[in-house]
Short mmCIF file of C-alpha atoms in Angstrom, two decimals:
data_model
loop_
_atom_site.label_atom_id
_atom_site.label_comp_id
_atom_site.label_asym_id
_atom_site.label_seq_id
_atom_site.Cartn_x
_atom_site.Cartn_y
_atom_site.Cartn_z
CA MET A 28 -43.96 36.55 -12.88
CA THR A 29 -42.62 33.33 -14.40
CA ASN A 30 -40.71 35.29 -17.06
CA PHE A 31 -39.24 37.56 -14.38
CA VAL A 32 -38.07 34.59 -12.33
CA SER A 33 -36.51 33.02 -15.42
CA LEU A 34 -34.69 36.28 -16.17
CA ILE A 35 -33.27 36.47 -12.63
CA PHE A 36 -32.20 32.82 -12.81
CA LEU A 37 -30.45 33.54 -16.11
CA ILE A 38 -28.60 36.50 -14.56
CA ALA A 39 -27.65 34.35 -11.59
CA SER A 40 -26.34 31.63 -13.92
CA VAL A 41 -24.11 34.16 -15.68
CA LEU A 42 -22.83 35.36 -12.29
CA PHE A 43 -22.01 31.76 -11.34
CA ILE A 44 -20.06 31.28 -14.57
CA PHE A 45 -18.03 34.44 -13.98
CA SER A 46 -17.59 33.36 -10.36
CA LEU A 47 -16.05 30.08 -11.50
CA LYS A 48 -13.78 31.96 -13.90
CA GLY A 49 -12.67 34.26 -11.08
CA LEU A 50 -11.85 31.31 -8.83
CA SER A 51 -9.41 29.99 -11.44
CA HIS A 52 -6.65 32.34 -10.24
CA PRO A 53 -5.70 33.59 -6.77
CA SER A 54 -5.63 37.23 -7.87
CA THR A 55 -9.30 37.13 -8.92
CA ALA A 56 -10.57 34.57 -6.39
CA ARG A 57 -12.02 37.20 -4.04
CA ARG A 58 -14.02 38.77 -6.86
CA GLY A 59 -15.17 35.31 -7.94
CA ASN A 60 -16.46 34.60 -4.43
CA VAL A 61 -18.36 37.91 -4.35
CA LEU A 62 -20.00 37.18 -7.70
CA GLY A 63 -20.99 33.71 -6.54
CA MET A 64 -22.54 35.04 -3.33
CA LEU A 65 -24.38 37.74 -5.28
CA GLY A 66 -25.80 35.14 -7.66
CA MET A 67 -26.92 32.89 -4.80
CA GLY A 68 -28.48 35.84 -2.99
CA LEU A 69 -30.52 36.71 -6.09
CA VAL A 70 -31.69 33.10 -6.41
CA ILE A 71 -32.78 32.83 -2.77
CA ALA A 72 -34.56 36.21 -2.74
CA THR A 73 -36.34 35.50 -6.03
CA THR A 74 -37.47 32.06 -4.88
CA VAL A 75 -38.74 33.31 -1.52
CA PHE A 76 -40.72 36.19 -3.00
CA SER A 77 -41.92 34.43 -6.17
CA GLY A 78 -45.33 33.60 -4.70
CA LEU A 79 -44.74 29.85 -5.05
CA VAL A 80 -43.81 29.33 -1.40
CA HIS A 81 -46.40 27.54 0.74
CA SER A 82 -44.66 27.78 4.12
CA TYR A 83 -42.33 30.62 5.00
CA MET A 84 -41.92 29.20 8.49
CA LEU A 85 -40.07 26.11 7.25
CA ILE A 86 -37.85 28.28 5.06
CA LEU A 87 -37.01 30.60 7.95
CA ILE A 88 -36.23 27.62 10.19
CA GLY A 89 -33.99 26.17 7.48
CA ILE A 90 -32.15 29.46 6.94
CA ALA A 91 -31.68 30.02 10.66
CA LEU A 92 -30.53 26.46 11.37
CA GLY A 93 -28.28 26.18 8.33
CA GLY A 94 -26.88 29.68 8.83
CA PHE A 95 -26.07 28.96 12.47
CA ILE A 96 -24.34 25.66 11.71
CA GLY A 97 -22.46 27.04 8.71
CA THR A 98 -21.30 30.18 10.50
CA ASN A 99 -20.20 28.22 13.55
CA MET A 100 -18.25 25.72 11.45
CA ALA A 101 -16.59 28.45 9.35
CA LYS A 102 -15.49 30.39 12.43
CA ARG A 103 -14.08 27.38 14.23
CA VAL A 104 -12.31 25.66 11.34
CA GLU A 105 -8.54 26.01 11.12
CA MET A 106 -6.83 26.42 7.75
CA THR A 107 -5.35 22.96 8.22
CA ASP A 108 -8.85 21.51 8.57
CA LEU A 109 -10.26 23.18 5.45
CA PRO A 110 -10.10 19.96 3.37
CA GLN A 111 -12.20 18.17 5.98
CA LEU A 112 -14.75 20.99 5.83
CA VAL A 113 -14.92 20.78 2.04
CA ALA A 114 -15.43 17.02 2.26
CA LEU A 115 -18.31 17.49 4.70
CA PHE A 116 -19.92 20.16 2.53
CA ASN A 117 -19.74 17.80 -0.45
CA GLY A 118 -21.56 15.19 1.63
CA PHE A 119 -24.25 17.66 2.73
CA GLY A 120 -24.87 18.63 -0.89
CA GLY A 121 -25.27 15.01 -1.91
CA PHE A 122 -27.60 14.20 0.99
CA ALA A 123 -29.75 17.24 0.15
CA ALA A 124 -30.29 15.72 -3.30
CA VAL A 125 -31.39 12.46 -1.64
CA PHE A 126 -33.96 14.30 0.48
CA VAL A 127 -35.34 16.13 -2.56
CA ALA A 128 -35.59 12.82 -4.44
CA MET A 129 -37.38 11.32 -1.44
CA ALA A 130 -39.88 14.18 -1.35
CA THR A 131 -40.63 13.90 -5.06
CA PHE A 132 -40.97 10.10 -4.97
CA PHE A 133 -43.46 10.03 -2.09
CA ASN A 134 -45.35 13.20 -3.15
CA PRO A 135 -45.17 13.21 -6.97
CA GLU A 136 -48.42 15.12 -7.39
CA VAL A 137 -46.98 18.18 -5.61
CA HIS A 138 -44.24 18.40 -8.22
CA ASN A 139 -46.49 17.65 -11.22
CA LEU A 140 -44.76 14.36 -11.97
CA LEU A 141 -47.92 12.36 -12.77
CA ASN A 142 -48.96 11.44 -16.30
CA THR A 143 -52.52 11.36 -17.63
CA ASN A 144 -53.10 7.93 -16.06
CA GLY A 145 -52.17 9.18 -12.61
CA ASP A 146 -48.84 7.29 -12.56
CA VAL A 147 -45.42 8.79 -12.01
CA GLN A 148 -43.68 9.51 -15.30
CA ILE A 149 -40.96 7.00 -16.20
CA LYS A 150 -38.40 9.70 -16.90
CA SER A 151 -39.07 11.22 -13.47
CA LEU A 152 -38.51 7.85 -11.80
CA PHE A 153 -35.22 7.51 -13.63
CA GLU A 154 -34.15 11.00 -12.50
CA ILE A 155 -35.17 10.22 -8.91
CA GLY A 156 -33.17 7.00 -8.96
CA LEU A 157 -30.15 8.81 -10.38
CA SER A 158 -30.41 11.51 -7.69
CA VAL A 159 -30.54 8.89 -4.94
CA LEU A 160 -27.59 6.96 -6.41
CA ILE A 161 -25.26 9.93 -6.84
CA GLY A 162 -26.39 11.74 -3.70
CA SER A 163 -26.05 8.72 -1.40
CA VAL A 164 -22.62 7.79 -2.80
CA THR A 165 -21.51 11.38 -2.32
CA PHE A 166 -22.78 11.46 1.27
CA THR A 167 -21.15 8.32 2.66
CA GLY A 168 -18.07 8.69 0.47
CA SER A 169 -17.57 12.22 1.79
CA LEU A 170 -17.96 11.03 5.39
CA ILE A 171 -15.21 8.44 4.85
CA ALA A 172 -13.00 11.05 3.17
CA TRP A 173 -13.59 13.43 6.09
CA ALA A 174 -12.77 10.71 8.62
CA LYS A 175 -9.52 9.82 6.83
CA LEU A 176 -8.44 13.44 6.45
CA ASP A 177 -9.29 14.14 10.09
CA GLY A 178 -7.38 11.13 11.35
CA ARG A 179 -10.48 9.34 12.66
CA LEU A 180 -9.81 6.52 10.20
CA LYS A 181 -6.43 5.21 9.13
CA GLY A 182 -5.18 6.93 6.01
CA ASN A 183 -3.98 3.70 4.41
CA ALA A 184 -6.05 1.80 1.86
CA LEU A 185 -8.66 -0.50 3.44
CA THR A 186 -9.49 -3.13 0.87
CA ILE A 187 -11.41 -6.35 0.45
CA PRO A 188 -10.59 -9.07 -2.11
CA LYS A 189 -11.71 -8.12 -5.64
CA GLN A 190 -12.70 -4.62 -4.48
CA PHE A 191 -12.98 -3.26 -8.01
CA ILE A 192 -15.25 -6.11 -9.11
CA PHE A 193 -17.39 -5.71 -5.99
CA ASN A 194 -17.89 -2.00 -6.62
CA ALA A 195 -18.71 -2.52 -10.29
CA GLY A 196 -21.15 -5.31 -9.39
CA LEU A 197 -22.86 -3.23 -6.71
CA LEU A 198 -23.21 -0.33 -9.15
CA GLY A 199 -24.77 -2.68 -11.71
CA PHE A 200 -27.18 -3.98 -9.04
CA ILE A 201 -28.30 -0.44 -8.21
CA VAL A 202 -28.87 0.34 -11.89
CA PHE A 203 -30.96 -2.85 -12.10
CA LEU A 204 -33.04 -1.69 -9.10
CA ILE A 205 -33.62 1.68 -10.76
CA LEU A 206 -34.93 -0.11 -13.87
CA ILE A 207 -37.28 -2.16 -11.68
CA MET A 208 -38.50 1.00 -9.95
CA MET A 209 -39.18 2.59 -13.34
CA ALA A 210 -41.31 -0.42 -14.31
CA ALA A 211 -43.09 -0.88 -10.97
CA PRO A 212 -42.35 1.84 -8.39
CA SER A 213 -42.50 0.80 -4.76
CA SER A 214 -41.20 2.20 -1.49
CA GLY A 215 -39.31 -1.04 -0.81
CA ILE A 216 -37.29 -0.76 -4.01
CA PHE A 217 -36.65 2.95 -3.32
CA TRP A 218 -35.20 2.29 0.14
CA LEU A 219 -33.14 -0.63 -1.20
CA ILE A 220 -31.59 1.76 -3.75
CA VAL A 221 -30.80 4.23 -0.97
CA LEU A 222 -29.20 1.57 1.23
CA SER A 223 -27.17 0.03 -1.62
CA ALA A 224 -25.93 3.44 -2.76
CA LEU A 225 -24.87 4.34 0.80
CA VAL A 226 -22.86 1.10 0.97
CA LEU A 227 -21.33 1.84 -2.44
CA GLY A 228 -20.14 5.24 -1.22
CA VAL A 229 -18.28 3.61 1.65
CA SER A 230 -16.84 0.89 -0.57
CA LEU A 231 -15.61 3.39 -3.15
CA VAL A 232 -13.57 5.53 -0.75
CA THR A 233 -12.22 3.12 1.89
CA PRO A 234 -9.79 1.41 -0.53
CA ILE A 235 -8.20 4.73 -1.46
CA GLY A 236 -5.04 5.68 0.42
CA GLY A 237 -4.44 9.01 2.10
CA ALA A 238 -1.94 10.20 -0.50
CA ASP A 239 -4.69 10.09 -3.12
CA MET A 240 -7.38 11.71 -0.96
CA PRO A 241 -7.20 15.12 -2.72
CA VAL A 242 -8.38 13.41 -5.91
CA VAL A 243 -11.25 11.81 -4.01
CA VAL A 244 -12.40 15.11 -2.50
CA SER A 245 -12.38 16.69 -5.96
CA MET A 246 -14.32 13.79 -7.44
CA LEU A 247 -16.92 13.84 -4.65
CA ASN A 248 -17.37 17.54 -5.31
CA SER A 249 -18.15 16.62 -8.90
CA TYR A 250 -20.65 13.98 -7.74
CA SER A 251 -22.52 16.54 -5.62
CA GLY A 252 -22.87 18.75 -8.71
CA PHE A 253 -24.25 15.94 -10.86
CA ALA A 254 -26.68 15.02 -8.08
CA GLY A 255 -27.97 18.60 -8.35
CA VAL A 256 -28.36 18.16 -12.11
CA ALA A 257 -30.53 15.08 -11.63
CA VAL A 258 -32.69 16.93 -9.11
CA GLY A 259 -32.94 19.88 -11.51
CA PHE A 260 -34.33 17.67 -14.27
CA THR A 261 -36.85 16.16 -11.86
CA LEU A 262 -38.09 19.57 -10.69
CA GLU A 263 -37.69 21.12 -14.16
CA ASN A 264 -35.48 23.77 -12.57
CA THR A 265 -33.14 25.20 -15.19
CA LEU A 266 -30.96 26.95 -12.62
CA LEU A 267 -30.23 23.72 -10.74
CA ILE A 268 -29.28 22.03 -13.99
CA ILE A 269 -26.90 24.84 -14.97
CA VAL A 270 -25.27 25.22 -11.55
CA GLY A 271 -25.03 21.46 -11.02
CA SER A 272 -23.42 21.07 -14.45
CA LEU A 273 -20.86 23.78 -13.64
CA VAL A 274 -19.94 22.12 -10.35
CA GLY A 275 -19.97 18.61 -11.77
CA ALA A 276 -17.99 19.40 -14.91
CA SER A 277 -15.38 21.55 -13.17
CA GLY A 278 -14.90 18.92 -10.45
CA ALA A 279 -14.57 16.13 -13.01
CA ILE A 280 -12.06 18.13 -15.09
CA LEU A 281 -10.00 18.92 -12.00
CA SER A 282 -10.08 15.26 -10.98
CA TYR A 283 -8.94 14.20 -14.44
CA ILE A 284 -6.06 16.70 -14.38
CA MET A 285 -5.02 15.48 -10.92
CA CYS A 286 -5.26 11.83 -11.97
CA LYS A 287 -3.05 12.58 -14.96
CA GLY A 288 -0.60 14.45 -12.74
CA MET A 289 -0.48 11.55 -10.25
CA ASN A 290 -0.39 8.80 -12.88
CA ARG A 291 -3.73 7.40 -11.70
CA SER A 292 -6.59 5.93 -13.72
CA PHE A 293 -9.65 8.18 -13.89
CA LEU A 294 -11.92 5.13 -14.17
CA SER A 295 -10.29 3.65 -11.05
CA VAL A 296 -11.13 6.80 -9.11
CA ILE A 297 -14.78 6.45 -10.08
CA LEU A 298 -14.89 2.78 -9.12
CA GLY A 299 -12.55 3.06 -6.13
CA GLY A 300 -9.96 0.56 -7.26
CA PHE A 301 -6.64 2.37 -7.16
CA GLY A 302 -5.84 2.03 -3.49
CA GLU A 303 -4.65 -1.54 -3.84
CA THR A 304 -0.90 -1.15 -4.14
CA ALA A 305 1.96 -3.10 -2.72
CA VAL A 306 3.85 -1.73 0.25
CA SER A 307 7.17 -0.17 -0.60
CA SER A 308 10.25 -1.89 0.72
CA SER A 309 12.24 1.35 0.84
CA ALA A 310 11.30 1.97 4.47
CA ASP A 311 12.46 -1.43 5.73
CA ASP A 312 15.41 -2.75 3.77
CA GLY A 313 17.60 -3.50 6.78
CA GLU A 314 20.12 -0.82 5.84
CA GLU A 315 21.23 1.63 8.51
CA LYS A 316 20.49 5.18 7.39
CA ILE A 317 22.00 8.33 8.81
CA ALA A 318 20.44 11.74 8.23
CA LYS A 319 22.55 14.86 8.41
CA ARG A 320 20.98 17.21 10.96
CA GLY A 321 21.44 20.96 10.95
CA SER A 322 20.40 24.09 12.82
CA ALA A 323 18.79 27.40 11.91
CA GLU A 324 22.27 28.96 11.84
CA ASP A 325 23.49 26.31 9.37
CA ALA A 326 20.51 26.92 7.08
CA ALA A 327 20.94 30.70 7.31
CA PHE A 328 24.64 30.47 6.33
CA ILE A 329 23.83 28.25 3.32
CA MET A 330 21.02 30.49 2.07
CA LYS A 331 23.03 33.68 2.70
CA ASN A 332 25.58 32.43 0.17
CA ALA A 333 22.98 31.30 -2.37
CA SER A 334 21.74 33.14 -5.42
CA GLU A 335 18.72 30.95 -6.23
CA VAL A 336 16.35 29.50 -3.59
CA ILE A 337 13.21 27.48 -4.34
CA ILE A 338 10.76 26.93 -1.47
CA VAL A 339 8.46 23.90 -1.47
CA PRO A 340 5.56 24.29 1.00
CA GLY A 341 3.71 21.25 2.32
CA TYR A 342 1.18 20.22 4.93
CA GLY A 343 3.66 20.91 7.73
CA MET A 344 3.55 24.59 6.82
CA ALA A 345 -0.21 24.54 7.20
CA VAL A 346 -0.09 22.73 10.55
CA ALA A 347 2.43 25.20 11.98
CA GLN A 348 0.72 28.21 10.37
CA ALA A 349 4.18 29.21 9.17
CA GLN A 350 3.16 31.04 5.97
CA HIS A 351 3.65 34.52 7.47
CA ALA A 352 7.11 33.63 8.79
CA ILE A 353 7.99 32.22 5.36
CA LYS A 354 6.88 35.48 3.72
CA GLU A 355 9.19 37.36 6.10
CA LEU A 356 12.02 34.96 5.22
CA THR A 357 11.56 35.60 1.50
CA ASP A 358 11.64 39.36 2.10
CA VAL A 359 14.93 39.04 4.01
CA LEU A 360 16.48 36.88 1.30
CA LYS A 361 15.30 39.17 -1.50
CA ALA A 362 16.78 42.16 0.32
CA ASP A 363 20.16 40.41 -0.04
CA GLY A 364 19.63 40.02 -3.79
CA ILE A 365 18.67 36.34 -3.65
CA ASN A 366 16.04 35.14 -6.13
CA VAL A 367 13.28 33.28 -4.24
CA ARG A 368 10.45 31.33 -5.82
CA PHE A 369 7.84 28.85 -4.63
CA ALA A 370 7.15 25.44 -6.21
CA ILE A 371 3.61 24.10 -5.75
CA HIS A 372 2.86 20.43 -6.25
CA PRO A 373 -0.72 19.75 -7.51
CA VAL A 374 -1.60 17.76 -4.38
CA ALA A 375 0.50 19.54 -1.75
CA GLY A 376 -1.46 19.72 1.49
CA ARG A 377 -4.80 17.98 1.68
CA MET A 378 -6.62 19.49 -1.31
CA PRO A 379 -5.88 21.27 -4.60
CA GLY A 380 -4.87 24.89 -4.03
CA HIS A 381 -4.28 24.43 -0.29
CA MET A 382 -0.77 25.90 -0.43
CA ASN A 383 -1.81 28.69 -2.81
CA VAL A 384 -4.47 29.84 -0.35
CA LEU A 385 -2.03 29.91 2.56
CA LEU A 386 0.61 31.82 0.60
CA ALA A 387 -1.99 34.28 -0.65
CA GLU A 388 -3.10 34.82 2.95
CA ALA A 389 0.50 35.82 3.77
CA ASN A 390 0.59 38.21 0.77
CA VAL A 391 3.23 36.24 -1.12
CA PRO A 392 3.27 37.76 -4.65
CA TYR A 393 1.44 35.60 -7.17
CA ASP A 394 4.34 36.02 -9.61
CA ASP A 395 6.64 34.20 -7.16
CA VAL A 396 4.43 31.11 -7.04
CA TYR A 397 4.93 28.47 -9.76
CA GLU A 398 3.11 25.27 -10.52
CA MET A 399 5.14 22.07 -10.70
CA ASP A 400 5.36 21.86 -14.50
CA ALA A 401 6.71 25.41 -14.75
CA ILE A 402 9.52 25.12 -12.21
CA ASP A 403 10.50 21.49 -11.67
CA ARG A 404 13.44 21.57 -14.12
CA ASP A 405 14.85 24.65 -12.36
CA PHE A 406 15.81 22.67 -9.25
CA ALA A 407 18.96 21.51 -11.07
CA GLN A 408 20.14 25.14 -11.25
CA ALA A 409 19.01 26.10 -7.75
CA ASP A 410 21.49 26.54 -4.94
CA VAL A 411 18.94 25.65 -2.25
CA ALA A 412 15.65 23.79 -2.19
CA LEU A 413 13.87 24.55 1.09
CA VAL A 414 11.17 21.95 1.75
CA ILE A 415 8.72 22.87 4.50
CA GLY A 416 6.73 19.99 5.91
CA ALA A 417 6.36 18.07 2.65
CA ASN A 418 7.19 14.39 2.26
CA ASP A 419 5.32 12.33 -0.34
CA ILE A 420 5.43 15.05 -3.03
CA THR A 421 9.25 15.05 -2.89
CA ASN A 422 9.81 11.33 -2.37
CA PRO A 423 12.01 9.84 -5.14
CA ALA A 424 10.45 6.42 -4.46
CA ALA A 425 7.70 7.49 -6.88
CA LYS A 426 10.30 7.29 -9.66
CA GLU A 427 12.61 4.59 -8.33
CA ASP A 428 10.40 1.98 -6.63
CA PRO A 429 7.69 0.36 -8.82
CA SER A 430 6.17 -1.31 -5.74
CA SER A 431 5.73 1.97 -3.86
CA PRO A 432 2.17 3.17 -3.10
CA ILE A 433 3.09 6.44 -4.87
CA ALA A 434 4.81 4.77 -7.85
CA GLY A 435 4.35 6.81 -11.00
CA MET A 436 3.22 9.95 -9.18
CA PRO A 437 5.17 12.99 -10.41
CA VAL A 438 7.25 14.42 -7.55
CA LEU A 439 9.22 17.63 -7.26
CA SER A 440 12.91 17.11 -8.08
CA VAL A 441 14.19 18.86 -4.95
CA GLY A 442 17.09 16.44 -4.71
CA ASP A 443 18.60 17.98 -7.87
CA ALA A 444 19.39 21.23 -6.03
CA LYS A 445 22.92 21.77 -4.72
CA THR A 446 21.59 21.71 -1.16
CA CYS A 447 18.22 20.41 0.00
CA LEU A 448 16.97 21.68 3.37
CA PHE A 449 14.06 19.75 4.92
CA ILE A 450 12.08 21.33 7.75
CA LYS A 451 10.13 18.57 9.50
CA ARG A 452 9.24 17.69 13.06
CA SER A 453 10.81 14.24 12.69
CA LEU A 454 12.10 11.71 10.21
CA GLY A 455 8.68 10.05 10.25
CA VAL A 456 6.87 8.83 7.15
CA GLY A 457 4.44 10.96 5.15
CA TYR A 458 0.72 10.49 4.61
CA ALA A 459 1.33 7.60 2.20
CA GLY A 460 3.09 5.72 5.02
CA ILE A 461 6.51 5.27 3.37
CA ASP A 462 10.01 6.48 4.17
CA ASN A 463 11.71 9.19 2.11
CA ASN A 464 15.26 8.17 1.16
CA LEU A 465 15.99 11.77 0.22
CA PHE A 466 16.34 12.50 3.95
CA TYR A 467 19.57 10.52 3.93
CA ALA A 468 21.12 11.93 0.75
CA ASP A 469 24.54 13.59 0.86
CA ASN A 470 23.20 16.99 -0.22
CA THR A 471 20.30 16.95 2.26
CA MET A 472 20.23 18.63 5.67
CA MET A 473 17.36 17.89 8.04
CA LEU A 474 16.09 20.78 10.17
CA LEU A 475 14.00 18.92 12.75
CA SER A 476 11.61 21.39 14.34
CA SER A 477 8.23 23.04 14.00
CA ALA A 478 8.15 24.89 10.68
CA LYS A 479 7.29 28.25 12.23
CA GLU A 480 9.94 28.02 14.95
CA MET A 481 12.66 26.94 12.51
CA VAL A 482 11.85 29.62 9.94
CA GLU A 483 11.82 32.30 12.63
CA GLY A 484 15.19 31.00 13.84
CA ILE A 485 16.59 31.18 10.29
CA ILE A 486 15.39 34.78 9.94
CA LYS A 487 17.10 35.77 13.20
CA ALA A 488 20.31 34.01 12.15
CA LEU A 489 20.25 35.79 8.78
CA GLU A 490 19.88 39.14 10.46
CA ASP A 491 22.89 38.36 12.67
CA LEU A 492 25.16 37.43 9.75
#
């Protein structure tokens, strides 16, 4: 029976690997999801019917309760709230690792963790401590990330003096407690590790500003995977080690790529020290600024006479659920022989891939969607750059103002287009809390309205021309 279970777990691991590969591109994402669900189904069925289960009642209660909560959350969540949901799921995964570590610490004999002298093995104590550390940090860090993304906490960086040093010192203190627990395990030390790690999770995420929150969500996803790895070593469960490694490594790689793309330090993400930036003066320099406002008819006339249009979707598109109207707009423009492409910034929206998912939902062809590196230089040859609800990812302050909170972050060069059309509800600041001087440029026209209403108005105006 043990060999059969190992074989099923191996098959499931292969399915998870192919699932991850499928999720790397929108065209294969659906297949990747199916493979992942199939692998998880095999794992659950094999575990339940392996003969190692002592209480089916608890399992049934867990499945029913978790299934009810998960289904209810998935049905109610809006596409705009998906990042918050991901953040919560990361936290749940981390807290699950804490509960498993708790069960193994207080009942080591059940999990065969005792040595010949009847003491808990030192390596098992180390793995338990590691699970508690990573899992607790993931839990509270994810709750803070969720609260910031959901607007329940201010999106700006909340710092204390010497935040980086405090976080590094607290991490060192927790490692010291784990060493003490390995030498002389006690419930008091265990709970002190839990409490300190929960505080560390809060301290790591609060100093990080809203503009950098996508990196945090990705990193917390990685933490939840590594927490699973630690639990897998404790339980000697090969599948947990493999799956946790896949999640942890992929999340860490994605975080590194995003940090590189945003000119952020990877180490600072881990220790929560890159939210401490000076406030940009671009929003309050005493200079009177006048933005040129336009209508749907103005935008339609400009685009009707264009040959190259690049659309930049942002969070405003997600809020207005305007992706289907934008797809209709591209169809109308293409029917007139206008070349239309989409430019996707790595952190557009509230999480990596947010815009890609929305455009895929509207059946926008994958070949029309370009990542930033592949299309940014083309703005200089474009007749129109149509920006829909994006602010920080187009803000030239990232290049021009060293004191800006987004200084050094690569931004899309929409201002290089002959005409830049901005669809926004107002001239208000973006998630980073700074003004965008591009709104007041000579080649910019502001279309102040809901994204869906404005795009639908442009379509009607185009049809009337």
